[in-house]
Structure formats: structure tokens, C-alpha cells
């Protein structure tokens, strides 16, 4: 373990790396230990150490977006986890079709005098913050998501980027997000799709009606513990 090193992107940005680890710890998504023995006791067996990478992206406003990536492929951690199903994501044509449906409804209502002049359709989108990290893992799976972070040791208590089943597990949660939220609205009022962790919707009505529906949609998701990135 003394010779263990993470990827260059992580090791050469110690300040950013430590900050991101600390942020995960404060959010109760990661637990830190001083020794390997303490970590082994926490996970209930011999830990499997994985190399960490730090993905750094610069946003339009100049701020940095950081993402920790766990390499369970090289450590062979993915050998011990299963993904028995495959996610089928929506396609671009699905978004186009729901827009055409909403627009057709507006046209029909205008023809029969059921819509006012300021009834329009509007796109909306959001980005789920730290999507995978919002879902806790079974304590029995923690042995596969252990790390050596400079002079300390860490364990992920949530899903991680790099684990084989993470997209499937998140996909199930995202499917619930979409179906539950769609149930709040009439099909002629708002339609939505979720592209991995990016909800996209189209809403119709007056400016006030569209704003009210959008706020209701986002508040519903946040009540169930789904935070969104700002900006």
C-alpha cells in the first residue's frame, strides 16, 4: 500500500483532490480513515484499493467542475459486481415528438378558442448534481470502493463513477424520477424525458402557467432528495 498511487490527474492536483474528497465527506458520501486496518474493520474484510482520477472541466463562468472517477476496471472490482439489465435511454426523436405533441395541442386549442394569445410552449432542462453520489450503496459492497488518498484511506458510501452497475442503478432511480414527475401533469400541459442525469421538458401555457409548472416540477424532485446544479 505504501507504493500505491492514484492517476496523475489526481496526484498532481492535491489541493483540488483534497477539496473534492472533503466535500464528499461532508456530504456523507465518503468516510475517511487514518489506517488501512481501521478501513478494513469498517468494510468488514480486506479492502480492494482502487485508483482515483480527477476530471476537471472549466465552466463558462470560469469556475471548475470536478468529478472523481474510480477505476474498478483495473483493480478488477467490476468482477465482483453484476449488472443484469441494460438501460434504454430516450433518443433525440423522443424529445422532438413530445414537442410536436404539445404544439399540436396548442394549435387545436387556439382553433376552438380554448387558448389565449400568450399561450406558448417553452423548453426547460436541468442537471442533477452529483447524480450517482446521491444513491447510497449496500454496506456489503463497500469493500470494492476503497482508496488511498495521500496519507489517508477512504471508502465510498455511495455509488461511484467507474463501477459497472452504477449506470443501471441510477437509471432505475431516474426512471422513477421521470414517471413520478410526469404523473403530476396532464400530457397536454408538460412532457419530459431524462437523458441519464439531465431532465428535459417542454411545458405549455401562459408565462405564469409555465413558470408555475416548472417550479412545481423542480420542487417535487428536490423534495425527494434530487439536487440540481446552479448556473
mmCIF file of C-alpha atoms in Angstrom:
data_model
loop_
_atom_site.group_PDB
_atom_site.id
_atom_site.type_symbol
_atom_site.label_atom_id
_atom_site.label_comp_id
_atom_site.label_asym_id
_atom_site.label_seq_id
_atom_site.Cartn_x
_atom_site.Cartn_y
_atom_site.Cartn_z
ATOM 1 C CA UNK A 1 0.000 0.000 0.000
ATOM 2 C CA UNK A 2 2.915 2.347 0.616
ATOM 3 C CA UNK A 3 3.719 2.406 -3.125
ATOM 4 C CA UNK A 4 0.088 2.866 -4.154
ATOM 5 C CA UNK A 5 -0.591 5.938 -6.287
ATOM 6 C CA UNK A 6 -3.628 7.336 -7.964
ATOM 7 C CA UNK A 7 -3.746 8.664 -11.512
ATOM 8 C CA UNK A 8 -1.696 11.704 -12.461
ATOM 9 C CA UNK A 9 -4.805 13.887 -12.778
ATOM 10 C CA UNK A 10 -5.437 13.244 -9.074
ATOM 11 C CA UNK A 11 -1.884 13.230 -7.715
ATOM 12 C CA UNK A 12 -0.780 16.426 -9.483
ATOM 13 C CA UNK A 13 -3.751 18.471 -8.211
ATOM 14 C CA UNK A 14 -3.509 17.776 -4.462
ATOM 15 C CA UNK A 15 -5.399 20.891 -3.395
ATOM 16 C CA UNK A 16 -8.338 20.198 -5.708
ATOM 17 C CA UNK A 17 -8.250 16.481 -4.929
ATOM 18 C CA UNK A 18 -8.260 17.011 -1.176
ATOM 19 C CA UNK A 19 -11.049 19.552 -1.515
ATOM 20 C CA UNK A 20 -13.239 17.174 -3.501
ATOM 21 C CA UNK A 21 -12.615 14.333 -1.030
ATOM 22 C CA UNK A 22 -13.504 16.683 1.841
ATOM 23 C CA UNK A 23 -16.693 17.747 0.055
ATOM 24 C CA UNK A 24 -17.736 14.109 -0.358
ATOM 25 C CA UNK A 25 -17.028 13.510 3.302
ATOM 26 C CA UNK A 26 -19.104 16.494 4.413
ATOM 27 C CA UNK A 27 -21.977 15.216 2.266
ATOM 28 C CA UNK A 28 -21.682 11.790 3.965
ATOM 29 C CA UNK A 29 -20.789 10.117 0.680
ATOM 30 C CA UNK A 30 -17.311 9.072 1.743
ATOM 31 C CA UNK A 31 -15.679 8.047 5.033
ATOM 32 C CA UNK A 32 -12.017 8.724 5.868
ATOM 33 C CA UNK A 33 -9.663 6.600 7.996
ATOM 34 C CA UNK A 34 -6.154 7.077 9.304
ATOM 35 C CA UNK A 35 -5.050 3.466 8.785
ATOM 36 C CA UNK A 36 -5.762 0.560 6.483
ATOM 37 C CA UNK A 37 -6.738 -1.564 9.485
ATOM 38 C CA UNK A 38 -9.456 0.906 10.502
ATOM 39 C CA UNK A 39 -10.838 0.873 6.981
ATOM 40 C CA UNK A 40 -10.771 -2.948 6.834
ATOM 41 C CA UNK A 41 -12.797 -3.108 10.038
ATOM 42 C CA UNK A 42 -15.333 -0.650 8.611
ATOM 43 C CA UNK A 43 -15.889 -2.582 5.375
ATOM 44 C CA UNK A 44 -15.848 -5.982 7.055
ATOM 45 C CA UNK A 45 -12.902 -7.563 5.274
ATOM 46 C CA UNK A 46 -9.836 -6.955 3.167
ATOM 47 C CA UNK A 47 -10.343 -3.726 1.194
ATOM 48 C CA UNK A 48 -9.848 -3.555 -2.565
ATOM 49 C CA UNK A 49 -7.883 -0.389 -3.297
ATOM 50 C CA UNK A 50 -8.863 1.443 -6.476
ATOM 51 C CA UNK A 51 -7.029 4.205 -8.301
ATOM 52 C CA UNK A 52 -8.775 7.565 -8.448
ATOM 53 C CA UNK A 53 -8.777 10.057 -11.308
ATOM 54 C CA UNK A 54 -9.907 13.674 -11.085
ATOM 55 C CA UNK A 55 -11.785 15.038 -14.070
ATOM 56 C CA UNK A 56 -11.534 18.831 -14.264
ATOM 57 C CA UNK A 57 -13.731 20.930 -16.539
ATOM 58 C CA UNK A 58 -13.885 24.706 -16.797
ATOM 59 C CA UNK A 59 -17.399 26.114 -16.918
ATOM 60 C CA UNK A 60 -18.475 29.103 -18.950
ATOM 61 C CA UNK A 61 -18.201 31.389 -15.929
ATOM 62 C CA UNK A 62 -14.619 30.284 -15.299
ATOM 63 C CA UNK A 63 -15.383 28.074 -12.298
ATOM 64 C CA UNK A 64 -14.262 24.452 -12.188
ATOM 65 C CA UNK A 65 -16.424 21.355 -12.286
ATOM 66 C CA UNK A 66 -14.703 18.429 -10.564
ATOM 67 C CA UNK A 67 -15.581 14.740 -10.782
ATOM 68 C CA UNK A 68 -13.948 11.817 -9.018
ATOM 69 C CA UNK A 69 -13.667 8.700 -11.172
ATOM 70 C CA UNK A 70 -12.990 5.288 -9.651
ATOM 71 C CA UNK A 71 -11.138 2.763 -11.783
ATOM 72 C CA UNK A 72 -12.789 -0.531 -10.833
ATOM 73 C CA UNK A 73 -11.758 -1.979 -14.192
ATOM 74 C CA UNK A 74 -8.001 -2.044 -13.492
ATOM 75 C CA UNK A 75 -8.500 -3.176 -9.895
ATOM 76 C CA UNK A 76 -10.867 -5.902 -11.183
ATOM 77 C CA UNK A 77 -13.505 -4.630 -8.776
ATOM 78 C CA UNK A 78 -16.119 -4.914 -11.520
ATOM 79 C CA UNK A 79 -15.589 -8.682 -11.462
ATOM 80 C CA UNK A 80 -17.435 -8.778 -8.134
ATOM 81 C CA UNK A 81 -20.454 -6.725 -9.169
ATOM 82 C CA UNK A 82 -23.241 -7.553 -11.594
ATOM 83 C CA UNK A 83 -25.362 -5.501 -13.998
ATOM 84 C CA UNK A 84 -28.016 -7.987 -15.179
ATOM 85 C CA UNK A 85 -30.001 -5.439 -17.193
ATOM 86 C CA UNK A 86 -29.347 -2.793 -19.828
ATOM 87 C CA UNK A 87 -30.631 0.766 -19.751
ATOM 88 C CA UNK A 88 -32.551 2.000 -22.801
ATOM 89 C CA UNK A 89 -32.170 5.778 -22.915
ATOM 90 C CA UNK A 90 -34.522 8.163 -24.760
ATOM 91 C CA UNK A 91 -33.365 9.416 -28.131
ATOM 92 C CA UNK A 92 -33.447 12.865 -29.697
ATOM 93 C CA UNK A 93 -36.534 11.917 -31.689
ATOM 94 C CA UNK A 94 -38.424 11.377 -28.425
ATOM 95 C CA UNK A 95 -37.871 14.998 -27.433
ATOM 96 C CA UNK A 96 -38.921 16.151 -30.900
ATOM 97 C CA UNK A 97 -42.101 14.077 -30.756
ATOM 98 C CA UNK A 98 -43.153 15.429 -27.366
ATOM 99 C CA UNK A 99 -42.604 18.979 -28.660
ATOM 100 C CA UNK A 100 -44.790 18.282 -31.696
ATOM 101 C CA UNK A 101 -47.484 16.845 -29.418
ATOM 102 C CA UNK A 102 -47.509 19.939 -27.197
ATOM 103 C CA UNK A 103 -47.522 22.309 -30.200
ATOM 104 C CA UNK A 104 -50.345 20.378 -31.855
ATOM 105 C CA UNK A 105 -52.352 20.724 -28.647
ATOM 106 C CA UNK A 106 -51.851 24.486 -28.608
ATOM 107 C CA UNK A 107 -52.911 24.761 -32.238
ATOM 108 C CA UNK A 108 -56.031 22.732 -31.594
ATOM 109 C CA UNK A 109 -56.987 24.739 -28.520
ATOM 110 C CA UNK A 110 -56.469 28.006 -30.396
ATOM 111 C CA UNK A 111 -58.806 26.784 -33.139
ATOM 112 C CA UNK A 112 -61.564 26.155 -30.597
ATOM 113 C CA UNK A 113 -60.908 29.277 -28.517
ATOM 114 C CA UNK A 114 -59.577 27.329 -25.530
ATOM 115 C CA UNK A 115 -56.167 29.043 -25.543
ATOM 116 C CA UNK A 116 -55.209 32.687 -25.171
ATOM 117 C CA UNK A 117 -52.774 34.589 -27.367
ATOM 118 C CA UNK A 118 -49.970 34.315 -24.816
ATOM 119 C CA UNK A 119 -50.209 30.517 -24.642
ATOM 120 C CA UNK A 120 -46.843 29.237 -25.856
ATOM 121 C CA UNK A 121 -44.515 26.255 -25.460
ATOM 122 C CA UNK A 122 -41.180 26.520 -23.657
ATOM 123 C CA UNK A 123 -38.235 24.130 -23.274
ATOM 124 C CA UNK A 124 -36.653 23.537 -19.896
ATOM 125 C CA UNK A 125 -33.693 21.499 -18.682
ATOM 126 C CA UNK A 126 -31.667 20.836 -15.541
ATOM 127 C CA UNK A 127 -28.567 18.983 -14.438
ATOM 128 C CA UNK A 128 -28.748 16.632 -11.463
ATOM 129 C CA UNK A 129 -25.868 17.488 -9.145
ATOM 130 C CA UNK A 130 -23.542 14.564 -8.375
ATOM 131 C CA UNK A 131 -26.097 12.127 -9.768
ATOM 132 C CA UNK A 132 -24.508 8.796 -8.806
ATOM 133 C CA UNK A 133 -23.247 10.089 -5.459
ATOM 134 C CA UNK A 134 -26.818 10.696 -4.250
ATOM 135 C CA UNK A 135 -27.555 6.972 -4.017
ATOM 136 C CA UNK A 136 -26.123 5.031 -1.034
ATOM 137 C CA UNK A 137 -24.646 1.575 -1.582
ATOM 138 C CA UNK A 138 -25.258 -1.651 0.277
ATOM 139 C CA UNK A 139 -22.664 -1.767 3.107
ATOM 140 C CA UNK A 140 -21.581 -5.191 1.800
ATOM 141 C CA UNK A 141 -20.352 -3.521 -1.387
ATOM 142 C CA UNK A 142 -18.042 -1.024 0.296
ATOM 143 C CA UNK A 143 -15.058 -3.371 0.114
ATOM 144 C CA UNK A 144 -14.962 -2.767 -3.654
ATOM 145 C CA UNK A 145 -14.788 1.032 -3.403
ATOM 146 C CA UNK A 146 -11.776 1.747 -1.181
ATOM 147 C CA UNK A 147 -8.961 4.220 -1.835
ATOM 148 C CA UNK A 148 -5.648 5.505 -0.595
ATOM 149 C CA UNK A 149 -5.786 9.289 -0.701
ATOM 150 C CA UNK A 150 -2.329 10.706 0.001
ATOM 151 C CA UNK A 151 -1.702 9.902 3.679
ATOM 152 C CA UNK A 152 -5.247 8.675 4.449
ATOM 153 C CA UNK A 153 -7.665 5.942 3.377
ATOM 154 C CA UNK A 154 -11.239 6.424 2.162
ATOM 155 C CA UNK A 155 -14.337 4.385 1.415
ATOM 156 C CA UNK A 156 -17.237 5.419 -0.805
ATOM 157 C CA UNK A 157 -20.631 5.068 0.856
ATOM 158 C CA UNK A 158 -22.479 5.914 -2.352
ATOM 159 C CA UNK A 159 -22.438 4.930 -5.994
ATOM 160 C CA UNK A 160 -19.296 5.941 -7.886
ATOM 161 C CA UNK A 161 -18.381 6.787 -11.462
ATOM 162 C CA UNK A 162 -16.474 3.800 -12.785
ATOM 163 C CA UNK A 163 -18.435 0.940 -11.205
ATOM 164 C CA UNK A 164 -20.202 -1.313 -13.707
ATOM 165 C CA UNK A 165 -23.663 -1.349 -12.061
ATOM 166 C CA UNK A 166 -23.772 2.394 -11.244
ATOM 167 C CA UNK A 167 -25.464 3.457 -14.520
ATOM 168 C CA UNK A 168 -28.072 0.713 -14.117
ATOM 169 C CA UNK A 169 -28.877 1.609 -10.513
ATOM 170 C CA UNK A 170 -29.006 5.310 -11.324
ATOM 171 C CA UNK A 171 -31.139 4.502 -14.374
ATOM 172 C CA UNK A 172 -33.777 2.896 -12.181
ATOM 173 C CA UNK A 173 -33.864 5.974 -9.970
ATOM 174 C CA UNK A 174 -34.013 8.272 -12.996
ATOM 175 C CA UNK A 175 -36.896 6.220 -14.425
ATOM 176 C CA UNK A 176 -38.789 6.746 -11.184
ATOM 177 C CA UNK A 177 -37.996 10.469 -11.332
ATOM 178 C CA UNK A 178 -39.462 10.708 -14.810
ATOM 179 C CA UNK A 179 -42.577 8.617 -14.268
ATOM 180 C CA UNK A 180 -43.469 10.107 -10.887
ATOM 181 C CA UNK A 181 -42.994 13.685 -12.079
ATOM 182 C CA UNK A 182 -44.910 13.094 -15.313
ATOM 183 C CA UNK A 183 -47.848 11.932 -13.203
ATOM 184 C CA UNK A 184 -48.196 15.466 -11.826
ATOM 185 C CA UNK A 185 -49.119 16.913 -15.199
ATOM 186 C CA UNK A 186 -51.573 16.388 -17.999
ATOM 187 C CA UNK A 187 -49.861 15.211 -21.202
ATOM 188 C CA UNK A 188 -51.050 18.400 -22.926
ATOM 189 C CA UNK A 189 -49.517 20.551 -20.186
ATOM 190 C CA UNK A 190 -45.970 19.207 -19.794
ATOM 191 C CA UNK A 191 -43.938 16.322 -21.185
ATOM 192 C CA UNK A 192 -40.468 15.259 -20.133
ATOM 193 C CA UNK A 193 -37.580 12.900 -20.827
ATOM 194 C CA UNK A 194 -34.486 12.152 -18.742
ATOM 195 C CA UNK A 195 -31.184 11.706 -20.577
ATOM 196 C CA UNK A 196 -29.035 9.928 -17.949
ATOM 197 C CA UNK A 197 -28.944 12.751 -15.362
ATOM 198 C CA UNK A 198 -30.263 15.630 -17.482
ATOM 199 C CA UNK A 199 -34.052 16.095 -17.408
ATOM 200 C CA UNK A 200 -35.510 17.856 -20.446
ATOM 201 C CA UNK A 201 -39.105 19.015 -20.597
ATOM 202 C CA UNK A 202 -41.472 21.110 -22.676
ATOM 203 C CA UNK A 203 -44.276 22.992 -20.984
ATOM 204 C CA UNK A 204 -47.171 24.997 -22.413
ATOM 205 C CA UNK A 205 -49.345 27.811 -21.124
ATOM 206 C CA UNK A 206 -49.148 31.486 -20.324
ATOM 207 C CA UNK A 207 -45.855 32.746 -18.849
ATOM 208 C CA UNK A 208 -47.328 32.422 -15.349
ATOM 209 C CA UNK A 209 -48.621 28.906 -16.015
ATOM 210 C CA UNK A 210 -45.304 27.759 -17.457
ATOM 211 C CA UNK A 211 -43.377 29.213 -14.526
ATOM 212 C CA UNK A 212 -45.718 27.576 -12.004
ATOM 213 C CA UNK A 213 -45.446 24.152 -13.665
ATOM 214 C CA UNK A 214 -41.644 24.375 -13.876
ATOM 215 C CA UNK A 215 -41.310 25.342 -10.206
ATOM 216 C CA UNK A 216 -43.658 22.511 -9.186
ATOM 217 C CA UNK A 217 -41.600 20.037 -11.221
ATOM 218 C CA UNK A 218 -38.246 21.031 -9.713
ATOM 219 C CA UNK A 219 -39.579 21.275 -6.162
ATOM 220 C CA UNK A 220 -41.107 17.810 -6.454
ATOM 221 C CA UNK A 221 -37.742 16.317 -7.396
ATOM 222 C CA UNK A 222 -35.865 18.226 -4.705
ATOM 223 C CA UNK A 223 -38.304 17.089 -2.005
ATOM 224 C CA UNK A 224 -37.253 13.535 -2.848
ATOM 225 C CA UNK A 225 -33.568 14.367 -2.455
ATOM 226 C CA UNK A 226 -32.595 15.194 -6.024
ATOM 227 C CA UNK A 227 -30.394 18.342 -6.008
ATOM 228 C CA UNK A 228 -29.689 20.377 -9.128
ATOM 229 C CA UNK A 229 -26.592 22.268 -10.179
ATOM 230 C CA UNK A 230 -26.825 26.021 -10.315
ATOM 231 C CA UNK A 231 -25.950 28.149 -13.291
#
